[in-house]
Amino acid sequence: METMKAIVCEKYGLPEVLKIAQRKKPMPKKNEMLIKIYATSVTNSDIFIRSSHVDPQLIVPFRLMMGFTRPRNPILGEVFSGVVESTGSGIWRFGVGDHVYGLTGFSLGAYADYLCMKETDSKKGCVALKPKNISFEEATSAAYGGLLAFQSLEKRNISAGHKVLIYGASGTSGTIAVQYAKHCGAMVTAVCGPSSLDFVRSLGADMALDYTKNESIRCLEKYDLVFDTVGKRKTSDMKKASRAALKANGTYLSIDDGALLLESDRLNRITSLVESGIIKPVNDRVYPFEQIVAAHRYVEMGHKKGNVAVTVNC
Ligand SMILES: NC(=O)c1ccc[n+]([C@@H]2O[C@H](COP(=O)([O-])OP(=O)(O)OC[C@H]3O[C@@H](n4cnc5c(N)ncnc54)[C@H](OP(=O)(O)O)[C@@H]3O)[C@@H](O)[C@H]2O)c1
């Protein structure tokens, strides 16, 4: 039996539950391709699943969906970039040697050498050609942060002169949201913590406000769009004030409004924006595969700047 290395989570708990193990190398079915994974990400979703820290009323639905005593797929990881190694006879969009990136959704499985993916979108994921001008590690940032940010922002018709506030501008989706809103011509106010103010200005933000300081509230203007990229579980007085700082016809969006859509068309548009230099995905840290526990500990602290990637193969 051919095997591969994988990071497995055999019980819910602290980062230390993650172990490196050998698992059977998957074989693609007719409508699947085998992808050799070069990089993955440690996302908030991975932390959420591994720790199983959910509100008490959600514990039963969560475990029904993910597995009762451990994740049903013990190989975590929702984000991948890599190279197509072989294809089933029903695959026509991709060929052997293509550099691809994408998400697996809650079917997970990206913390491993290999993954089988369909080329069509489904709740088990989406895949597209990776931007040529960035590394595999950077591509994981573009895939996750891009899909999260774009599903909220693309349909909003942000245009020149619009005032846009990005709350949580220093995270994976926030960094992409700032760059995209600037590209559309908006005046962008970026809200982040004290150590990220210069960083978000370097992404193009016109103004950077510290959510830990109540004086920031006095600097708020009236916005056409306020986009909360940190989600409903994290708040502050500044977040409440930002939510109220809307023009009469302004819109407030939360990244947690609706499920993440796994759409390769949107990934293709992200690829174009990255290749044309409009969006530059940001990695805070890149960890080797063997240091997955340290990577989870770091992301769990909640203050990464951009994405945290993990190199799977070089
Ligand atoms: N809709 C869906 O299906 C779906 C799927 C996946 C994820 N999500 C949501 O997407 C969220 C964002 O994910 P992400 O990976 O882009 O975020 P992230 O990278 O983890 O965001 C980290 C940033 O959040 C900032 N932050 C932490 N606490 C904050 C607070 N109270 N107020 C303001 N900023 C705060 C930190 O900035 P400082 O260091 O400056 O404090 C850090 O830079 C997740 O938390 C989840 O809620 C939704």
mmCIF file with all atom_site columns, C-alpha atoms and ligand atoms in Angstrom, residues 42-45 78 106 144-145 148 151 167-175 191-197 199 210-212 228-236 239 254-261 299 301-307, ligand 1:
data_model
loop_
_atom_site.group_PDB
_atom_site.id
_atom_site.type_symbol
_atom_site.label_atom_id
_atom_site.label_alt_id
_atom_site.label_comp_id
_atom_site.label_asym_id
_atom_site.label_entity_id
_atom_site.label_seq_id
_atom_site.pdbx_PDB_ins_code
_atom_site.Cartn_x
_atom_site.Cartn_y
_atom_site.Cartn_z
_atom_site.occupancy
_atom_site.B_iso_or_equiv
_atom_site.pdbx_formal_charge
_atom_site.auth_seq_id
_atom_site.auth_comp_id
_atom_site.auth_asym_id
_atom_site.auth_atom_id
_atom_site.pdbx_PDB_model_num
ATOM   1   C CA  . VAL A 1 42  ? -3.843  27.154 9.525  1.00 0.00 ? 42  VAL A CA  1
ATOM   2   C CA  . THR A 1 43  ? -7.174  28.963 9.491  1.00 0.00 ? 43  THR A CA  1
ATOM   3   C CA  . ASN A 1 44  ? -9.577  29.956 12.222 1.00 0.00 ? 44  ASN A CA  1
ATOM   4   C CA  . SER A 1 45  ? -11.826 27.188 10.972 1.00 0.00 ? 45  SER A CA  1
ATOM   5   C CA  . GLU A 1 78  ? -9.393  23.349 4.325  1.00 0.00 ? 78  GLU A CA  1
ATOM   6   C CA  . PHE A 1 106 ? -15.706 20.962 5.820  1.00 0.00 ? 106 PHE A CA  1
ATOM   7   C CA  . TYR A 1 144 ? -8.968  31.576 1.919  1.00 0.00 ? 144 TYR A CA  1
ATOM   8   C CA  . GLY A 1 145 ? -8.834  35.336 2.509  1.00 0.00 ? 145 GLY A CA  1
ATOM   9   C CA  . LEU A 1 148 ? -14.068 35.082 2.375  1.00 0.00 ? 148 LEU A CA  1
ATOM   10  C CA  . GLN A 1 151 ? -18.193 36.906 -1.416 1.00 0.00 ? 151 GLN A CA  1
ATOM   11  C CA  . TYR A 1 167 ? -13.029 46.212 10.742 1.00 0.00 ? 167 TYR A CA  1
ATOM   12  C CA  . GLY A 1 168 ? -10.276 43.657 11.430 1.00 0.00 ? 168 GLY A CA  1
ATOM   13  C CA  . ALA A 1 169 ? -8.146  44.921 8.553  1.00 0.00 ? 169 ALA A CA  1
ATOM   14  C CA  . SER A 1 170 ? -5.007  43.024 9.571  1.00 0.00 ? 170 SER A CA  1
ATOM   15  C CA  . GLY A 1 171 ? -6.389  39.470 9.266  1.00 0.00 ? 171 GLY A CA  1
ATOM   16  C CA  . THR A 1 172 ? -6.354  37.112 6.277  1.00 0.00 ? 172 THR A CA  1
ATOM   17  C CA  . SER A 1 173 ? -9.606  38.401 4.808  1.00 0.00 ? 173 SER A CA  1
ATOM   18  C CA  . GLY A 1 174 ? -9.125  41.962 6.125  1.00 0.00 ? 174 GLY A CA  1
ATOM   19  C CA  . THR A 1 175 ? -5.824  42.464 4.288  1.00 0.00 ? 175 THR A CA  1
ATOM   20  C CA  . VAL A 1 191 ? -9.548  49.205 11.964 1.00 0.00 ? 191 VAL A CA  1
ATOM   21  C CA  . CYS A 1 192 ? -6.994  46.974 13.674 1.00 0.00 ? 192 CYS A CA  1
ATOM   22  C CA  . GLY A 1 193 ? -4.946  46.611 16.846 1.00 0.00 ? 193 GLY A CA  1
ATOM   23  C CA  . PRO A 1 194 ? -2.073  48.930 17.855 1.00 0.00 ? 194 PRO A CA  1
ATOM   24  C CA  . SER A 1 195 ? 0.711   46.781 16.396 1.00 0.00 ? 195 SER A CA  1
ATOM   25  C CA  . SER A 1 196 ? -0.851  46.680 12.920 1.00 0.00 ? 196 SER A CA  1
ATOM   26  C CA  . LEU A 1 197 ? -1.534  50.365 12.184 1.00 0.00 ? 197 LEU A CA  1
ATOM   27  C CA  . PHE A 1 199 ? 0.942   47.467 8.340  1.00 0.00 ? 199 PHE A CA  1
ATOM   28  C CA  . ASP A 1 210 ? -6.900  51.261 16.757 1.00 0.00 ? 210 ASP A CA  1
ATOM   29  C CA  . TYR A 1 211 ? -9.896  49.272 18.045 1.00 0.00 ? 211 TYR A CA  1
ATOM   30  C CA  . THR A 1 212 ? -8.387  49.082 21.549 1.00 0.00 ? 212 THR A CA  1
ATOM   31  C CA  . ASP A 1 228 ? -16.622 43.271 9.808  1.00 0.00 ? 228 ASP A CA  1
ATOM   32  C CA  . THR A 1 229 ? -13.977 40.692 8.898  1.00 0.00 ? 229 THR A CA  1
ATOM   33  C CA  . VAL A 1 230 ? -13.351 39.308 12.397 1.00 0.00 ? 230 VAL A CA  1
ATOM   34  C CA  . GLY A 1 231 ? -16.736 37.672 12.812 1.00 0.00 ? 231 GLY A CA  1
ATOM   35  C CA  . LYS A 1 232 ? -19.501 37.711 15.353 1.00 0.00 ? 232 LYS A CA  1
ATOM   36  C CA  . ARG A 1 233 ? -17.523 36.137 18.192 1.00 0.00 ? 233 ARG A CA  1
ATOM   37  C CA  . LYS A 1 234 ? -15.107 39.075 18.580 1.00 0.00 ? 234 LYS A CA  1
ATOM   38  C CA  . THR A 1 235 ? -16.253 42.539 19.496 1.00 0.00 ? 235 THR A CA  1
ATOM   39  C CA  . SER A 1 236 ? -15.215 45.863 21.033 1.00 0.00 ? 236 SER A CA  1
ATOM   40  C CA  . LYS A 1 239 ? -16.922 47.598 16.583 1.00 0.00 ? 239 LYS A CA  1
ATOM   41  C CA  . SER A 1 254 ? -20.339 40.593 8.656  1.00 0.00 ? 254 SER A CA  1
ATOM   42  C CA  . ILE A 1 255 ? -18.031 37.924 7.339  1.00 0.00 ? 255 ILE A CA  1
ATOM   43  C CA  . ASP A 1 256 ? -20.243 35.482 9.231  1.00 0.00 ? 256 ASP A CA  1
ATOM   44  C CA  . ASP A 1 257 ? -23.351 36.386 7.172  1.00 0.00 ? 257 ASP A CA  1
ATOM   45  C CA  . GLY A 1 258 ? -23.999 33.085 5.408  1.00 0.00 ? 258 GLY A CA  1
ATOM   46  C CA  . ALA A 1 259 ? -21.755 30.105 4.742  1.00 0.00 ? 259 ALA A CA  1
ATOM   47  C CA  . LEU A 1 260 ? -18.505 30.385 2.824  1.00 0.00 ? 260 LEU A CA  1
ATOM   48  C CA  . LEU A 1 261 ? -19.288 29.760 -0.860 1.00 0.00 ? 261 LEU A CA  1
ATOM   49  C CA  . VAL A 1 299 ? -3.060  31.281 15.155 1.00 0.00 ? 299 VAL A CA  1
ATOM   50  C CA  . MET A 1 301 ? -3.619  33.648 19.947 1.00 0.00 ? 301 MET A CA  1
ATOM   51  C CA  . GLY A 1 302 ? -5.867  35.576 17.523 1.00 0.00 ? 302 GLY A CA  1
ATOM   52  C CA  . HIS A 1 303 ? -3.484  38.290 16.320 1.00 0.00 ? 303 HIS A CA  1
ATOM   53  C CA  . LYS A 1 304 ? -1.918  37.025 13.119 1.00 0.00 ? 304 LYS A CA  1
ATOM   54  C CA  . LYS A 1 305 ? -1.290  39.584 10.414 1.00 0.00 ? 305 LYS A CA  1
ATOM   55  C CA  . GLY A 1 306 ? -2.655  38.072 7.241  1.00 0.00 ? 306 GLY A CA  1
ATOM   56  C CA  . ASN A 1 307 ? -2.377  34.320 6.829  1.00 0.00 ? 307 ASN A CA  1
HETATM 57  N N1  . LIG B 2 .   ? -18.921 32.699 6.739  1.00 0.00 ? 1   LIG B N1  1
HETATM 58  C C1  . LIG B 2 .   ? -18.199 31.605 6.886  1.00 0.00 ? 1   LIG B C1  1
HETATM 59  O O1  . LIG B 2 .   ? -18.573 30.493 6.497  1.00 0.00 ? 1   LIG B O1  1
HETATM 60  C C2  . LIG B 2 .   ? -16.846 31.700 7.514  1.00 0.00 ? 1   LIG B C2  1
HETATM 61  C C3  . LIG B 2 .   ? -15.879 30.718 7.266  1.00 0.00 ? 1   LIG B C3  1
HETATM 62  C C4  . LIG B 2 .   ? -14.627 30.868 7.845  1.00 0.00 ? 1   LIG B C4  1
HETATM 63  C C5  . LIG B 2 .   ? -14.363 31.952 8.675  1.00 0.00 ? 1   LIG B C5  1
HETATM 64  N N2  . LIG B 2 .   ? -15.339 32.856 8.917  1.00 0.00 ? 1   LIG B N2  1
HETATM 65  C C6  . LIG B 2 .   ? -15.109 34.019 9.810  1.00 0.00 ? 1   LIG B C6  1
HETATM 66  O O2  . LIG B 2 .   ? -14.035 34.760 9.296  1.00 0.00 ? 1   LIG B O2  1
HETATM 67  C C7  . LIG B 2 .   ? -13.350 35.311 10.406 1.00 0.00 ? 1   LIG B C7  1
HETATM 68  C C8  . LIG B 2 .   ? -12.082 35.950 9.918  1.00 0.00 ? 1   LIG B C8  1
HETATM 69  O O3  . LIG B 2 .   ? -11.128 35.023 9.548  1.00 0.00 ? 1   LIG B O3  1
HETATM 70  P P1  . LIG B 2 .   ? -9.672  35.552 9.185  1.00 0.00 ? 1   LIG B P1  1
HETATM 71  O O4  . LIG B 2 .   ? -8.838  34.330 9.107  1.00 0.00 ? 1   LIG B O4  1
HETATM 72  O O5  . LIG B 2 .   ? -9.684  36.501 8.061  1.00 0.00 ? 1   LIG B O5  1
HETATM 73  O O6  . LIG B 2 .   ? -9.333  36.398 10.476 1.00 0.00 ? 1   LIG B O6  1
HETATM 74  P P2  . LIG B 2 .   ? -7.973  36.459 11.209 1.00 0.00 ? 1   LIG B P2  1
HETATM 75  O O7  . LIG B 2 .   ? -6.882  36.492 10.193 1.00 0.00 ? 1   LIG B O7  1
HETATM 76  O O8  . LIG B 2 .   ? -7.890  35.442 12.281 1.00 0.00 ? 1   LIG B O8  1
HETATM 77  O O9  . LIG B 2 .   ? -8.107  37.843 11.911 1.00 0.00 ? 1   LIG B O9  1
HETATM 78  C C9  . LIG B 2 .   ? -7.100  38.104 12.783 1.00 0.00 ? 1   LIG B C9  1
HETATM 79  C C10 . LIG B 2 .   ? -7.170  39.564 13.046 1.00 0.00 ? 1   LIG B C10 1
HETATM 80  O O10 . LIG B 2 .   ? -8.307  39.859 13.859 1.00 0.00 ? 1   LIG B O10 1
HETATM 81  C C11 . LIG B 2 .   ? -7.963  40.952 14.647 1.00 0.00 ? 1   LIG B C11 1
HETATM 82  N N3  . LIG B 2 .   ? -8.754  40.936 15.857 1.00 0.00 ? 1   LIG B N3  1
HETATM 83  C C12 . LIG B 2 .   ? -8.772  40.017 16.833 1.00 0.00 ? 1   LIG B C12 1
HETATM 84  N N4  . LIG B 2 .   ? -9.697  40.358 17.760 1.00 0.00 ? 1   LIG B N4  1
HETATM 85  C C13 . LIG B 2 .   ? -10.262 41.523 17.334 1.00 0.00 ? 1   LIG B C13 1
HETATM 86  C C14 . LIG B 2 .   ? -11.268 42.392 17.814 1.00 0.00 ? 1   LIG B C14 1
HETATM 87  N N5  . LIG B 2 .   ? -11.930 42.145 18.954 1.00 0.00 ? 1   LIG B N5  1
HETATM 88  N N6  . LIG B 2 .   ? -11.566 43.463 17.091 1.00 0.00 ? 1   LIG B N6  1
HETATM 89  C C15 . LIG B 2 .   ? -10.911 43.734 15.941 1.00 0.00 ? 1   LIG B C15 1
HETATM 90  N N7  . LIG B 2 .   ? -9.970  42.965 15.427 1.00 0.00 ? 1   LIG B N7  1
HETATM 91  C C16 . LIG B 2 .   ? -9.643  41.871 16.130 1.00 0.00 ? 1   LIG B C16 1
HETATM 92  C C17 . LIG B 2 .   ? -6.495  40.793 14.914 1.00 0.00 ? 1   LIG B C17 1
HETATM 93  O O11 . LIG B 2 .   ? -5.949  42.058 14.819 1.00 0.00 ? 1   LIG B O11 1
HETATM 94  P P3  . LIG B 2 .   ? -4.971  42.607 15.950 1.00 0.00 ? 1   LIG B P3  1
HETATM 95  O O12 . LIG B 2 .   ? -3.826  41.655 16.037 1.00 0.00 ? 1   LIG B O12 1
HETATM 96  O O13 . LIG B 2 .   ? -4.576  43.915 15.401 1.00 0.00 ? 1   LIG B O13 1
HETATM 97  O O14 . LIG B 2 .   ? -5.775  42.617 17.211 1.00 0.00 ? 1   LIG B O14 1
HETATM 98  C C18 . LIG B 2 .   ? -5.947  39.922 13.802 1.00 0.00 ? 1   LIG B C18 1
HETATM 99  O O15 . LIG B 2 .   ? -5.112  40.611 12.903 1.00 0.00 ? 1   LIG B O15 1
HETATM 100 C C19 . LIG B 2 .   ? -13.326 34.143 11.372 1.00 0.00 ? 1   LIG B C19 1
HETATM 101 O O16 . LIG B 2 .   ? -13.047 34.540 12.685 1.00 0.00 ? 1   LIG B O16 1
HETATM 102 C C20 . LIG B 2 .   ? -14.750 33.632 11.227 1.00 0.00 ? 1   LIG B C20 1
HETATM 103 O O17 . LIG B 2 .   ? -15.609 34.348 12.123 1.00 0.00 ? 1   LIG B O17 1
HETATM 104 C C21 . LIG B 2 .   ? -16.562 32.776 8.344  1.00 0.00 ? 1   LIG B C21 1
#
